[in-house]
mmCIF file with all atom_site columns, C-alpha atoms in Angstrom:
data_model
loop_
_atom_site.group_PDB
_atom_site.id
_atom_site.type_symbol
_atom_site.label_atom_id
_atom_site.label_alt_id
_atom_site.label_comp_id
_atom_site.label_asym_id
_atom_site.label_entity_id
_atom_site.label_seq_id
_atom_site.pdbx_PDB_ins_code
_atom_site.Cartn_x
_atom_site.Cartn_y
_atom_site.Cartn_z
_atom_site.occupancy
_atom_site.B_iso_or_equiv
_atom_site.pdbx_formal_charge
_atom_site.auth_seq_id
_atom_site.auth_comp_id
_atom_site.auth_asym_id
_atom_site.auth_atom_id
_atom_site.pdbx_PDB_model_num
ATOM 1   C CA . UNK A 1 1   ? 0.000  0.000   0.000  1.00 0.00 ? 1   UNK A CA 1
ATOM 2   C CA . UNK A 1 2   ? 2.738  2.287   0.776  1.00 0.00 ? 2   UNK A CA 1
ATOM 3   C CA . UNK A 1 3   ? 4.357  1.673   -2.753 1.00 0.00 ? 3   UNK A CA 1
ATOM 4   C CA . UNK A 1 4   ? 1.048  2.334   -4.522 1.00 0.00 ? 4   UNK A CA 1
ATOM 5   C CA . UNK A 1 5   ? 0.976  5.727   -2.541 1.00 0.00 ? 5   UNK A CA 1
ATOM 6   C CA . UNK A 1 6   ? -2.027 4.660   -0.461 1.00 0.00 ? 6   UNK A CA 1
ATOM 7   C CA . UNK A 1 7   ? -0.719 5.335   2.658  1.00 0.00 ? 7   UNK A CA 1
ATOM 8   C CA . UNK A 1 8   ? 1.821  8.124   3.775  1.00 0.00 ? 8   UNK A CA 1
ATOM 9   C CA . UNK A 1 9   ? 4.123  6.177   5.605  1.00 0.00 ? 9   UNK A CA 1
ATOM 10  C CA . UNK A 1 10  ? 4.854  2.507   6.743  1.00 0.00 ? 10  UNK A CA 1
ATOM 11  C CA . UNK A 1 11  ? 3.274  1.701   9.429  1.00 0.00 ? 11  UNK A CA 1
ATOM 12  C CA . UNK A 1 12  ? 4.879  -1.147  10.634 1.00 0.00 ? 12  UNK A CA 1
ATOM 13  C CA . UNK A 1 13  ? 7.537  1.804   11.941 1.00 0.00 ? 13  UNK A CA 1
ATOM 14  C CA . UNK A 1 14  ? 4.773  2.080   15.071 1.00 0.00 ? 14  UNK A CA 1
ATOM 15  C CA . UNK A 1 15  ? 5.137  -1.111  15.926 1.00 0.00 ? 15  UNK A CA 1
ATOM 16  C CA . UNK A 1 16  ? 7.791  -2.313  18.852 1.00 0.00 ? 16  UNK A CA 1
ATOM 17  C CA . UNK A 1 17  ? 9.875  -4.895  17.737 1.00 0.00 ? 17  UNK A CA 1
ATOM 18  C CA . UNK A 1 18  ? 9.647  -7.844  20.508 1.00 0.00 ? 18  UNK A CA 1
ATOM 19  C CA . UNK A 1 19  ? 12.604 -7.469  23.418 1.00 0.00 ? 19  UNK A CA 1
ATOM 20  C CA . UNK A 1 20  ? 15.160 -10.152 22.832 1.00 0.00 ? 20  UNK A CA 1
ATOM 21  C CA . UNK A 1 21  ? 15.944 -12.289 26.010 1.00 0.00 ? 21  UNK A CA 1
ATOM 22  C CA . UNK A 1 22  ? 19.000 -12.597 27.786 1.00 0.00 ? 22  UNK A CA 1
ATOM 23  C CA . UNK A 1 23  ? 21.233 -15.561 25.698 1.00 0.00 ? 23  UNK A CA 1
ATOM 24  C CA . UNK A 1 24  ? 21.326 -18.517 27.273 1.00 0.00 ? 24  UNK A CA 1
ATOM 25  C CA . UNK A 1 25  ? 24.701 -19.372 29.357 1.00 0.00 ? 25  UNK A CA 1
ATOM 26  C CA . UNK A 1 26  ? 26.745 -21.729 27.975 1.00 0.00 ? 26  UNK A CA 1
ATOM 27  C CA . UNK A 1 27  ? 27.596 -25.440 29.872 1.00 0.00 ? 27  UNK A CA 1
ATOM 28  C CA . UNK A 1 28  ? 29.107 -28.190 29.716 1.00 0.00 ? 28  UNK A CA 1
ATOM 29  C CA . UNK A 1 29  ? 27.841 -31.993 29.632 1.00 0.00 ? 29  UNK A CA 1
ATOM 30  C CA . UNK A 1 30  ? 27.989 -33.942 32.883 1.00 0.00 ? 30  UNK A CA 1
ATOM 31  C CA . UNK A 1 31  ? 30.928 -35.891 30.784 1.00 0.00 ? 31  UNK A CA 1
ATOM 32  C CA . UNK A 1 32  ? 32.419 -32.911 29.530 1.00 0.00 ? 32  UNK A CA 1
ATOM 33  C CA . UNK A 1 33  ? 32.753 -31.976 33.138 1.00 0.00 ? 33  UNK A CA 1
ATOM 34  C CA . UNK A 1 34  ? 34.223 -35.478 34.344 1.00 0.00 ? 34  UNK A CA 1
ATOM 35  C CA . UNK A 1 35  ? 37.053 -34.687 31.311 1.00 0.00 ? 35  UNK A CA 1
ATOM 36  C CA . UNK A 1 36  ? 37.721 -31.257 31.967 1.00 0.00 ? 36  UNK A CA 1
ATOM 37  C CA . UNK A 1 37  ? 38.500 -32.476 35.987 1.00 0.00 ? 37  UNK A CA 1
ATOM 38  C CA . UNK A 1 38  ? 40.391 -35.232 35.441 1.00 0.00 ? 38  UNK A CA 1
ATOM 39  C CA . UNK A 1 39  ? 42.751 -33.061 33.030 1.00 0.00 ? 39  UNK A CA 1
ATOM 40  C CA . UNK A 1 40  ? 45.171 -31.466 35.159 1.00 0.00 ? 40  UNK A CA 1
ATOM 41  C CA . UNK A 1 41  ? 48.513 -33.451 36.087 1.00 0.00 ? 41  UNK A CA 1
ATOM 42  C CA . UNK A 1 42  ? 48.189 -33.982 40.109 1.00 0.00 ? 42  UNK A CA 1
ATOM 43  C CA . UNK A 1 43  ? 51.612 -35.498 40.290 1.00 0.00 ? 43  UNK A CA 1
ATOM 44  C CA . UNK A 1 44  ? 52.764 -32.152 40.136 1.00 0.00 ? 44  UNK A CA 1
ATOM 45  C CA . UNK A 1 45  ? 51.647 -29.032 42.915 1.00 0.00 ? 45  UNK A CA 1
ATOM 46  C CA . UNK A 1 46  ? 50.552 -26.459 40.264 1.00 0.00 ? 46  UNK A CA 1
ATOM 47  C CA . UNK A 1 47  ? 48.012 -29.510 38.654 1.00 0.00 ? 47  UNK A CA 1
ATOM 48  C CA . UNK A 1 48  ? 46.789 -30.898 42.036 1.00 0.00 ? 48  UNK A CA 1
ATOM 49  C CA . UNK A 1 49  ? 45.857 -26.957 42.904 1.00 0.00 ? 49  UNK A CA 1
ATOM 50  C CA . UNK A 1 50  ? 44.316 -26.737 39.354 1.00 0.00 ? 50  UNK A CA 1
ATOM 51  C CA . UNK A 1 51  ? 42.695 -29.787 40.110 1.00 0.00 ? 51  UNK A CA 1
ATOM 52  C CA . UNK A 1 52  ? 41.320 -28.904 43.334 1.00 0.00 ? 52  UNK A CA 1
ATOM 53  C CA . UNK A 1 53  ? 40.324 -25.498 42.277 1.00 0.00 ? 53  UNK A CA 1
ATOM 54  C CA . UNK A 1 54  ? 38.255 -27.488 39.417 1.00 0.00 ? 54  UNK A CA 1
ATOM 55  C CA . UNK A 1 55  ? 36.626 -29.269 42.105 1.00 0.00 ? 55  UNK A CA 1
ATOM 56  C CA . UNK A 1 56  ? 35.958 -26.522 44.361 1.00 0.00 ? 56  UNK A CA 1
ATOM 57  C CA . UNK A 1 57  ? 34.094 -24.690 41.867 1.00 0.00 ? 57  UNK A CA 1
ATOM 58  C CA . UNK A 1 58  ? 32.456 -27.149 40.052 1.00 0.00 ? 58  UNK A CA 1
ATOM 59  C CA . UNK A 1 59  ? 31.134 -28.495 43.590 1.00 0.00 ? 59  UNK A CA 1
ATOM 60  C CA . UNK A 1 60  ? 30.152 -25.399 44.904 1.00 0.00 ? 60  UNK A CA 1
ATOM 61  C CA . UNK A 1 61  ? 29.367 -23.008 42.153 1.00 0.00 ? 61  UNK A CA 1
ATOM 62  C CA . UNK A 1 62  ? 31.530 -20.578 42.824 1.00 0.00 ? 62  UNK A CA 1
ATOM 63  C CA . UNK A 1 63  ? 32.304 -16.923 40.627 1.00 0.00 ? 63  UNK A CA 1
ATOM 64  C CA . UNK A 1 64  ? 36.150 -17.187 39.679 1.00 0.00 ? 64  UNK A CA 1
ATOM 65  C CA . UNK A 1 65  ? 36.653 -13.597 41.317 1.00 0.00 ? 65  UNK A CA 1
ATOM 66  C CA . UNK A 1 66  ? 35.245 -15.749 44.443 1.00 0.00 ? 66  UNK A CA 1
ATOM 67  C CA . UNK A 1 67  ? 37.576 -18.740 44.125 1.00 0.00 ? 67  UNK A CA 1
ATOM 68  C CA . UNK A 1 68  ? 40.658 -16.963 43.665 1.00 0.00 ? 68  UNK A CA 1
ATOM 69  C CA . UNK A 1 69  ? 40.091 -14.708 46.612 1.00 0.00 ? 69  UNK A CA 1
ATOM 70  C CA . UNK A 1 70  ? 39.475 -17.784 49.301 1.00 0.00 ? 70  UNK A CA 1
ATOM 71  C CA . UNK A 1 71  ? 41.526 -18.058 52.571 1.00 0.00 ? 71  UNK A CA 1
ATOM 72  C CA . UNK A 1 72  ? 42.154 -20.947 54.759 1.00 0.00 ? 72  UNK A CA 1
ATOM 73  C CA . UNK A 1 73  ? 39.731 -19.462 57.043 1.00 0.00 ? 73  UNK A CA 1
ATOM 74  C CA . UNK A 1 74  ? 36.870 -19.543 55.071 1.00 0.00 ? 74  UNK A CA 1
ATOM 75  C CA . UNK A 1 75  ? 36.901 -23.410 54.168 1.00 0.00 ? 75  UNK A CA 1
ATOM 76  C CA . UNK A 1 76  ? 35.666 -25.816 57.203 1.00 0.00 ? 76  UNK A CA 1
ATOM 77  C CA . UNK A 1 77  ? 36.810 -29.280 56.214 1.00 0.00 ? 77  UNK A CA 1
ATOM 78  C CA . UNK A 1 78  ? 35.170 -30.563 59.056 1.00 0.00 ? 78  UNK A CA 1
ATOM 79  C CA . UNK A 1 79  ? 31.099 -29.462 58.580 1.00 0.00 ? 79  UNK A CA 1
ATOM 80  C CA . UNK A 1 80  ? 32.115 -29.189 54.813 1.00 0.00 ? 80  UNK A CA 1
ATOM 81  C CA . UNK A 1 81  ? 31.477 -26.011 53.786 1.00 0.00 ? 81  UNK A CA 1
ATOM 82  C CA . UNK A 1 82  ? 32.978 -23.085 52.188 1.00 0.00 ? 82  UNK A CA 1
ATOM 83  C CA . UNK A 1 83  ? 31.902 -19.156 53.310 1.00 0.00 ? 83  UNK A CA 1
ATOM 84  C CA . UNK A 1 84  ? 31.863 -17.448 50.382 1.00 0.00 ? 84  UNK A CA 1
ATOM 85  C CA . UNK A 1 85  ? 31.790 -13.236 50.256 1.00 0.00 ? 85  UNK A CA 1
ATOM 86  C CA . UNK A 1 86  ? 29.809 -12.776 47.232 1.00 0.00 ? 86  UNK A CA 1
ATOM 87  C CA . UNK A 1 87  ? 28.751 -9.335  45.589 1.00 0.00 ? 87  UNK A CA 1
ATOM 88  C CA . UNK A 1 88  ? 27.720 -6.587  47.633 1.00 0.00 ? 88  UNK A CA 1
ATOM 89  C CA . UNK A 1 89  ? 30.105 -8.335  50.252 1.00 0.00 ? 89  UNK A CA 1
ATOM 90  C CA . UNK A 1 90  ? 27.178 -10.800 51.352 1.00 0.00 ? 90  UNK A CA 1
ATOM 91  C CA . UNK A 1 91  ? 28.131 -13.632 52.720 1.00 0.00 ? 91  UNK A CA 1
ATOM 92  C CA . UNK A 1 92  ? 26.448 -17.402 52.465 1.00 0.00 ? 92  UNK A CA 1
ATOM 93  C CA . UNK A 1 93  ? 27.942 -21.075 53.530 1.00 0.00 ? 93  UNK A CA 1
ATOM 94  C CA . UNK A 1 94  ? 28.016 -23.883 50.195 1.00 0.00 ? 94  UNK A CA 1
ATOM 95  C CA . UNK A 1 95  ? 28.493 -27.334 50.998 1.00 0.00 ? 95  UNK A CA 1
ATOM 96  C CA . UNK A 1 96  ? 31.686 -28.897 49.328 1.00 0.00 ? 96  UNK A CA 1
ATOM 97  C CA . UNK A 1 97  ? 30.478 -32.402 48.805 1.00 0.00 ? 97  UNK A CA 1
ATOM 98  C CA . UNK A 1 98  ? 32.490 -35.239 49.640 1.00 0.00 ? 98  UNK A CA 1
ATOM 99  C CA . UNK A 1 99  ? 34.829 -35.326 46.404 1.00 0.00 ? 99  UNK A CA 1
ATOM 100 C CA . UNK A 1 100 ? 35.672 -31.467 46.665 1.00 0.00 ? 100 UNK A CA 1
ATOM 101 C CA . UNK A 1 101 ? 36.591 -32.071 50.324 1.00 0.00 ? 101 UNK A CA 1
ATOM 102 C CA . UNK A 1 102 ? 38.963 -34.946 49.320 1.00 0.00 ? 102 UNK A CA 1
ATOM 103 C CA . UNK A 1 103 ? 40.760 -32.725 46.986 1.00 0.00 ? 103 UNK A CA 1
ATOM 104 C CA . UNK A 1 104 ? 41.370 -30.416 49.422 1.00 0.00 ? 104 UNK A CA 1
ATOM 105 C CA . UNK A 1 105 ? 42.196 -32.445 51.951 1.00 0.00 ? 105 UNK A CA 1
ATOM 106 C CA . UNK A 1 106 ? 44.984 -33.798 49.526 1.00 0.00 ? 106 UNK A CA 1
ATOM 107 C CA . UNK A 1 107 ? 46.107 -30.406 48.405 1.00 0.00 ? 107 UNK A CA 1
ATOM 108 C CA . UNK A 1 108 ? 46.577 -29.087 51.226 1.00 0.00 ? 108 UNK A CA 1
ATOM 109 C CA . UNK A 1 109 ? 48.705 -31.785 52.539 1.00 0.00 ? 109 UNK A CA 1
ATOM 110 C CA . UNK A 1 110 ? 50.655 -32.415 49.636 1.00 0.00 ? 110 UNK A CA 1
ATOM 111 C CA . UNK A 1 111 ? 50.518 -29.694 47.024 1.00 0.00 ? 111 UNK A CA 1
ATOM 112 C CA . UNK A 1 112 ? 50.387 -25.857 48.895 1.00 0.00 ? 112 UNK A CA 1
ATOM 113 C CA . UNK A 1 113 ? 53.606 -25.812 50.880 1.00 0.00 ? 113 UNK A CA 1
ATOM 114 C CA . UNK A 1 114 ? 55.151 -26.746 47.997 1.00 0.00 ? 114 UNK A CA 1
ATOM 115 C CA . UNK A 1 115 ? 53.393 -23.658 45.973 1.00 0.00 ? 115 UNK A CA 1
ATOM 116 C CA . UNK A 1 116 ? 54.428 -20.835 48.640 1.00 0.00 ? 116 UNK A CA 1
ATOM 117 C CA . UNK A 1 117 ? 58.286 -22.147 49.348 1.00 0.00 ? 117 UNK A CA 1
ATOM 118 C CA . UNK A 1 118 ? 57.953 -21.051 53.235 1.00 0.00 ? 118 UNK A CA 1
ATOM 119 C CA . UNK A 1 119 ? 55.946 -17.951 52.083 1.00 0.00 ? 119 UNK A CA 1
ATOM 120 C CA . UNK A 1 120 ? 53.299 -16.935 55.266 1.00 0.00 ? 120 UNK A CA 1
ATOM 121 C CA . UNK A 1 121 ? 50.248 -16.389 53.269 1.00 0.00 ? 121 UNK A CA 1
ATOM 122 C CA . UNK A 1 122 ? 46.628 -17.179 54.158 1.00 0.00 ? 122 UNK A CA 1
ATOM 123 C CA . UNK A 1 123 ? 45.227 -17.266 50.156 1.00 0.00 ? 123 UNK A CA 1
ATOM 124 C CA . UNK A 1 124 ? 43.951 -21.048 50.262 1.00 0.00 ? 124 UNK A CA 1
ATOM 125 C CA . UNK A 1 125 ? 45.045 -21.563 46.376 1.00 0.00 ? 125 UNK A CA 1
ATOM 126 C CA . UNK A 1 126 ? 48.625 -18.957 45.818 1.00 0.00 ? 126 UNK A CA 1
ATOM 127 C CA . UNK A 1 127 ? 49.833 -18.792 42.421 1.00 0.00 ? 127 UNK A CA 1
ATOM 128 C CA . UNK A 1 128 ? 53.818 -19.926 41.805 1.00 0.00 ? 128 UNK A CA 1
ATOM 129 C CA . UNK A 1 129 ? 55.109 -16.439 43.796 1.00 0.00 ? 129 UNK A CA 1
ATOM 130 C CA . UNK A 1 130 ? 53.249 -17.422 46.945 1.00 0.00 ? 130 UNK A CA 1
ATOM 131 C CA . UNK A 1 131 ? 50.528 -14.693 46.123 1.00 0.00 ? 131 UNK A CA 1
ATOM 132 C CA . UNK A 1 132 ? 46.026 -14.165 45.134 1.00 0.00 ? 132 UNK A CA 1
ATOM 133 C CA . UNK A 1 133 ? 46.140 -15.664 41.663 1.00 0.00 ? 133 UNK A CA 1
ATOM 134 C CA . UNK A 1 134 ? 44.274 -13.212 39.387 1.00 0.00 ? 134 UNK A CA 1
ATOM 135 C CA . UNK A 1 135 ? 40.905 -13.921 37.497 1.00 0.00 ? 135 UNK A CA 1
ATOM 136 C CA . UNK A 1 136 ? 43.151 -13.676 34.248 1.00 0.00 ? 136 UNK A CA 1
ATOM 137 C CA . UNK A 1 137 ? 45.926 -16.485 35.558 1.00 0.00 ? 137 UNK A CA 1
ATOM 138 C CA . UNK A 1 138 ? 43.059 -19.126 36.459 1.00 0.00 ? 138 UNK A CA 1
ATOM 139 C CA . UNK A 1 139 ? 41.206 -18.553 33.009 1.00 0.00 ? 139 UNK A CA 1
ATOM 140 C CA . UNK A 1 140 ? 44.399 -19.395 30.948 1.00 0.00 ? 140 UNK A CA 1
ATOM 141 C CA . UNK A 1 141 ? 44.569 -22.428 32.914 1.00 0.00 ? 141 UNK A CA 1
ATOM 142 C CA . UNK A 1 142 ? 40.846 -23.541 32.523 1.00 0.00 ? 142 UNK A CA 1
ATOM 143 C CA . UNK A 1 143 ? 41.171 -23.187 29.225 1.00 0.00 ? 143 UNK A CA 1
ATOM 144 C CA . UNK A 1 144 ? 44.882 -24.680 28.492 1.00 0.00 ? 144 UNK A CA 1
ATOM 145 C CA . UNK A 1 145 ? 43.226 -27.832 30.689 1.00 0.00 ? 145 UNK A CA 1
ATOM 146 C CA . UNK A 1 146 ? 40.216 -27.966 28.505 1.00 0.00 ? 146 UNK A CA 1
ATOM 147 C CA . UNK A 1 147 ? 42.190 -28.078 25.312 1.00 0.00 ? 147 UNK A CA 1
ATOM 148 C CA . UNK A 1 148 ? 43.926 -31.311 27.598 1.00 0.00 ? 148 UNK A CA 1
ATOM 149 C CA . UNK A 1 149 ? 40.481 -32.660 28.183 1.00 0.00 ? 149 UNK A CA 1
ATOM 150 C CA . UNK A 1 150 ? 39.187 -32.035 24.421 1.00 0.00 ? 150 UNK A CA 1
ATOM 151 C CA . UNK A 1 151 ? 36.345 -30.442 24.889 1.00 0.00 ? 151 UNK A CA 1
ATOM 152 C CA . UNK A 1 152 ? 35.200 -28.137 21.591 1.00 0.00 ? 152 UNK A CA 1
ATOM 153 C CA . UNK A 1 153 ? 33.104 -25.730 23.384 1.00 0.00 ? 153 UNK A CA 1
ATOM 154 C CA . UNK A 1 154 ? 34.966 -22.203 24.576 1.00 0.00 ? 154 UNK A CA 1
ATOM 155 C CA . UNK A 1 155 ? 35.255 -22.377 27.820 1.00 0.00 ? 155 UNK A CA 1
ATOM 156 C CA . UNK A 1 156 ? 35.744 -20.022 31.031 1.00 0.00 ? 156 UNK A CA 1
ATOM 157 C CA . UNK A 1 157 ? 35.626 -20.578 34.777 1.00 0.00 ? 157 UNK A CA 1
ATOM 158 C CA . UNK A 1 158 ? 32.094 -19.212 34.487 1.00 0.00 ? 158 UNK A CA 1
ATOM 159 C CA . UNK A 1 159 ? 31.406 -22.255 32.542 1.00 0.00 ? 159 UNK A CA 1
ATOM 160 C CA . UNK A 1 160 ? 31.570 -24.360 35.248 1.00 0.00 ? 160 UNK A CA 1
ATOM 161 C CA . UNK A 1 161 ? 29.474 -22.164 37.306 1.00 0.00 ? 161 UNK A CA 1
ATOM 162 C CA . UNK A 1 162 ? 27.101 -22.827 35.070 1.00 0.00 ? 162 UNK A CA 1
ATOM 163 C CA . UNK A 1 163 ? 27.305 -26.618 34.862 1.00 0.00 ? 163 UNK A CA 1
ATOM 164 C CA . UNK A 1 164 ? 26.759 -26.327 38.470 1.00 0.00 ? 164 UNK A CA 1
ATOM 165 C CA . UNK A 1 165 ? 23.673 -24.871 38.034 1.00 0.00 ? 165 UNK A CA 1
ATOM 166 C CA . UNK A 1 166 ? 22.437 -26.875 35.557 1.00 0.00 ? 166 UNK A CA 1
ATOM 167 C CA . UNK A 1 167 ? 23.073 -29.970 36.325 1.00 0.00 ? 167 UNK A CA 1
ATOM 168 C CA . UNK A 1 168 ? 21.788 -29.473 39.988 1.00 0.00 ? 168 UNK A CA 1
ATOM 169 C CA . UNK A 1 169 ? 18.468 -28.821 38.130 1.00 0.00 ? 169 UNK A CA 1
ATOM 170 C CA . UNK A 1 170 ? 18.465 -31.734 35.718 1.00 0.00 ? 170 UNK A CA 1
ATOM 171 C CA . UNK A 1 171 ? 19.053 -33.791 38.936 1.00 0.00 ? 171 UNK A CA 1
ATOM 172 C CA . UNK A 1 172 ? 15.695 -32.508 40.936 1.00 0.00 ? 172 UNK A CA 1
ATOM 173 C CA . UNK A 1 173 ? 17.534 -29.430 42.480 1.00 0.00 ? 173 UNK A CA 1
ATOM 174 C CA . UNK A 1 174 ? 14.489 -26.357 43.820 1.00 0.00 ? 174 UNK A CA 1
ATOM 175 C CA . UNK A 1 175 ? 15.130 -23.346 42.314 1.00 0.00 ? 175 UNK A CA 1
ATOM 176 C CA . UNK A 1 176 ? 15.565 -21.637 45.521 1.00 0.00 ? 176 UNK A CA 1
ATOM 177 C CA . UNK A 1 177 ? 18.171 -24.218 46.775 1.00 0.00 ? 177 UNK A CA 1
ATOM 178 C CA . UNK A 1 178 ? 20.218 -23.294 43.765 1.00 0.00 ? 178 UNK A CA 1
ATOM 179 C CA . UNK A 1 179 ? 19.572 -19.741 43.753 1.00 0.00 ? 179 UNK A CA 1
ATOM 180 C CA . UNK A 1 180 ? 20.856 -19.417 46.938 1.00 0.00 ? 180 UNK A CA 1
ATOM 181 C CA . UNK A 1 181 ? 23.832 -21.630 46.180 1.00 0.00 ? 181 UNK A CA 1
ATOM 182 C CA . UNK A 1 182 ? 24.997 -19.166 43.766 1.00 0.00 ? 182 UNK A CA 1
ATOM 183 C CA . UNK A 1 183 ? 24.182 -16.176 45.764 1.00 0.00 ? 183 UNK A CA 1
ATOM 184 C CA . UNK A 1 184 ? 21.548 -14.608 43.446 1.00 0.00 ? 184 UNK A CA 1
ATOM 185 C CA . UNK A 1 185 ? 19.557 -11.702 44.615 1.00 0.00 ? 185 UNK A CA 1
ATOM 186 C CA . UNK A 1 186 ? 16.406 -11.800 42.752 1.00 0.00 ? 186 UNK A CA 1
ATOM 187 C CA . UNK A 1 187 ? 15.277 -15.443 41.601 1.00 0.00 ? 187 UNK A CA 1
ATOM 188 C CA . UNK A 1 188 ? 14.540 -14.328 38.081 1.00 0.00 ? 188 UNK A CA 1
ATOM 189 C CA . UNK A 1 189 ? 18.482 -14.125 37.219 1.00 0.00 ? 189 UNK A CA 1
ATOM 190 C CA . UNK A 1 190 ? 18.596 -18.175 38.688 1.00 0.00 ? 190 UNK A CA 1
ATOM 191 C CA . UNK A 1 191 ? 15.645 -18.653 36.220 1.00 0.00 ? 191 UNK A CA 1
ATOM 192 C CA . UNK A 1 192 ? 17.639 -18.714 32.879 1.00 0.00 ? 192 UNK A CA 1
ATOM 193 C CA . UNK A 1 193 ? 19.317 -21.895 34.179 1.00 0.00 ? 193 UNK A CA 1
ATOM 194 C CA . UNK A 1 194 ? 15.824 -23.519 33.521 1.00 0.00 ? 194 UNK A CA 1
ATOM 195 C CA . UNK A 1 195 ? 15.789 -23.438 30.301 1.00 0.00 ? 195 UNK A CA 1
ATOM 196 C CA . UNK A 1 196 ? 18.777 -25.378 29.517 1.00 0.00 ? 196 UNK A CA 1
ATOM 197 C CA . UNK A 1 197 ? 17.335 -27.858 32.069 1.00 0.00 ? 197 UNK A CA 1
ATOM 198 C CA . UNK A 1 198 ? 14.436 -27.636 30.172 1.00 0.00 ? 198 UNK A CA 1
ATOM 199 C CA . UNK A 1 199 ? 15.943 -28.428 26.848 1.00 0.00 ? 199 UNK A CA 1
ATOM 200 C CA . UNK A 1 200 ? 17.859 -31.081 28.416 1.00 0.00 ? 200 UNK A CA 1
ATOM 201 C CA . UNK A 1 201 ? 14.735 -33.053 29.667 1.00 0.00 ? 201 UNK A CA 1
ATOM 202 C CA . UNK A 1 202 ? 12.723 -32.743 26.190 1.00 0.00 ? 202 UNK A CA 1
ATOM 203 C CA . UNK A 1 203 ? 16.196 -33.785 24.785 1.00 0.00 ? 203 UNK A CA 1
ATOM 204 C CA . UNK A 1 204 ? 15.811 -36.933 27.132 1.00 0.00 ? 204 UNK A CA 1
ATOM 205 C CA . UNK A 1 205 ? 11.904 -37.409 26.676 1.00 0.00 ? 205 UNK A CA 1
ATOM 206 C CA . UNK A 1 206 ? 12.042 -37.429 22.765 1.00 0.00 ? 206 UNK A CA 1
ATOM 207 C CA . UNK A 1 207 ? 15.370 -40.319 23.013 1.00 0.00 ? 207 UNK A CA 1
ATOM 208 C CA . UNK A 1 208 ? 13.771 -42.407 25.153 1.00 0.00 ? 208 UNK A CA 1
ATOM 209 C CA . UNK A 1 209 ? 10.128 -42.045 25.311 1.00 0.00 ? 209 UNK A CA 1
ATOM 210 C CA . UNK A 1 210 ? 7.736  -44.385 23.248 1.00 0.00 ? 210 UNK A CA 1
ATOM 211 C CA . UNK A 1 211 ? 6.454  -41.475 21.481 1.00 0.00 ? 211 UNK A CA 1
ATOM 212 C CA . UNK A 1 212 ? 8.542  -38.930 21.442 1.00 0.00 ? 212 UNK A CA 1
#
């Protein structure tokens, strides 16, 4: 109508275009996850921190900036948790899970002295000078152990955050539970985890059901 000079103008220029939602985060398969672990060397101090680092976040969710910035004081081997200081400085307790306390327990014995060469320091994972790795230093290693492990999908530490997330949905997890597991504010920035969950169980119900 507009190009037979019906109408003066479009009016489809009125009309709002639909808001695009946030992209879904990307994850990792539970077997993806079990490579990526098992990648770093844990003969050696620097891959039985990596290793334990994997664990620790993997088992507890954890943002990198959080990881990076534990202390001895804020992991309780004994009840199993981890207090974690998330954004905004608020603080909440994560269970570690049986295998992340293991790998800690190991670690600590075995790998840390080694790592800070009679340096004092209370950082729970120091890089080679005995000092808080940075954000940077732990996401060249994630990914140099992912290209180990073979896994095609980019990769970051938030990755596994992620995987945590999803995977403790796929398995039954409550929303809440998780969201405050990752130390979410508001419920509806947990909720995009649901649709990979989602996706996941129609992937499931159309391989294995009758009719799907």
């Amino acid at each position: 109508m507009l190009r037979d000079g019906l109408i003066a103008e479009d009016p489809t220029l009125q009309v709002d275009l639909p808001q695009l939602g946030k992209p879904l985060p990307k994850s990792l398969s539970e077997a993806d996850v079990e490579a990526l672990l098992a990648a770093p060397e844990v003969d050696d101090p620097l891959g039985l921190r990596d290793r334990t680092m994997l664990e620790v976040l993997y088992a507890c969710g954890l943002r990198v900036s959080e990881l990076v910035g534990l202390t001895l004081e804020q992991v309780n081997l004994r009840q199993g948790v981890v207090k974690v200081f998330g954004k905004g400085s608020k603080e909440r307790l994560v269970p570690l899970g049986e295998e992340a306390i293991g790998w800690l327990e190991r670690y600590l014995r075995e790998a840390r002295g080694d790592l800070l060469g009679g340096r004092p320091s209370d950082v729970l994972f120091p890089s080679l000078r005995g000092e808080q790795m940075t954000r940077q230093t732990f996401w060249h290693r994630i990914k140099h152990h992912a290209q180990v492990a073979a896994i095609g999908t980019s990769i970051s530490p938030h990755t596994l955050r992620h995987a945590f997330a999803t995977h403790l949905l796929n398995h039954g997890a409550d929303l809440r539970v998780v969201q405050m597991l990752l130390g979410h504010s508001d419920l509806s920035t947990t909720q995009i985890y649901t649709h990979i969950a989602r996706a996941r169980l129609q992937d499931l119900h159309a391989r294995h059901h009758p009719r799907g």
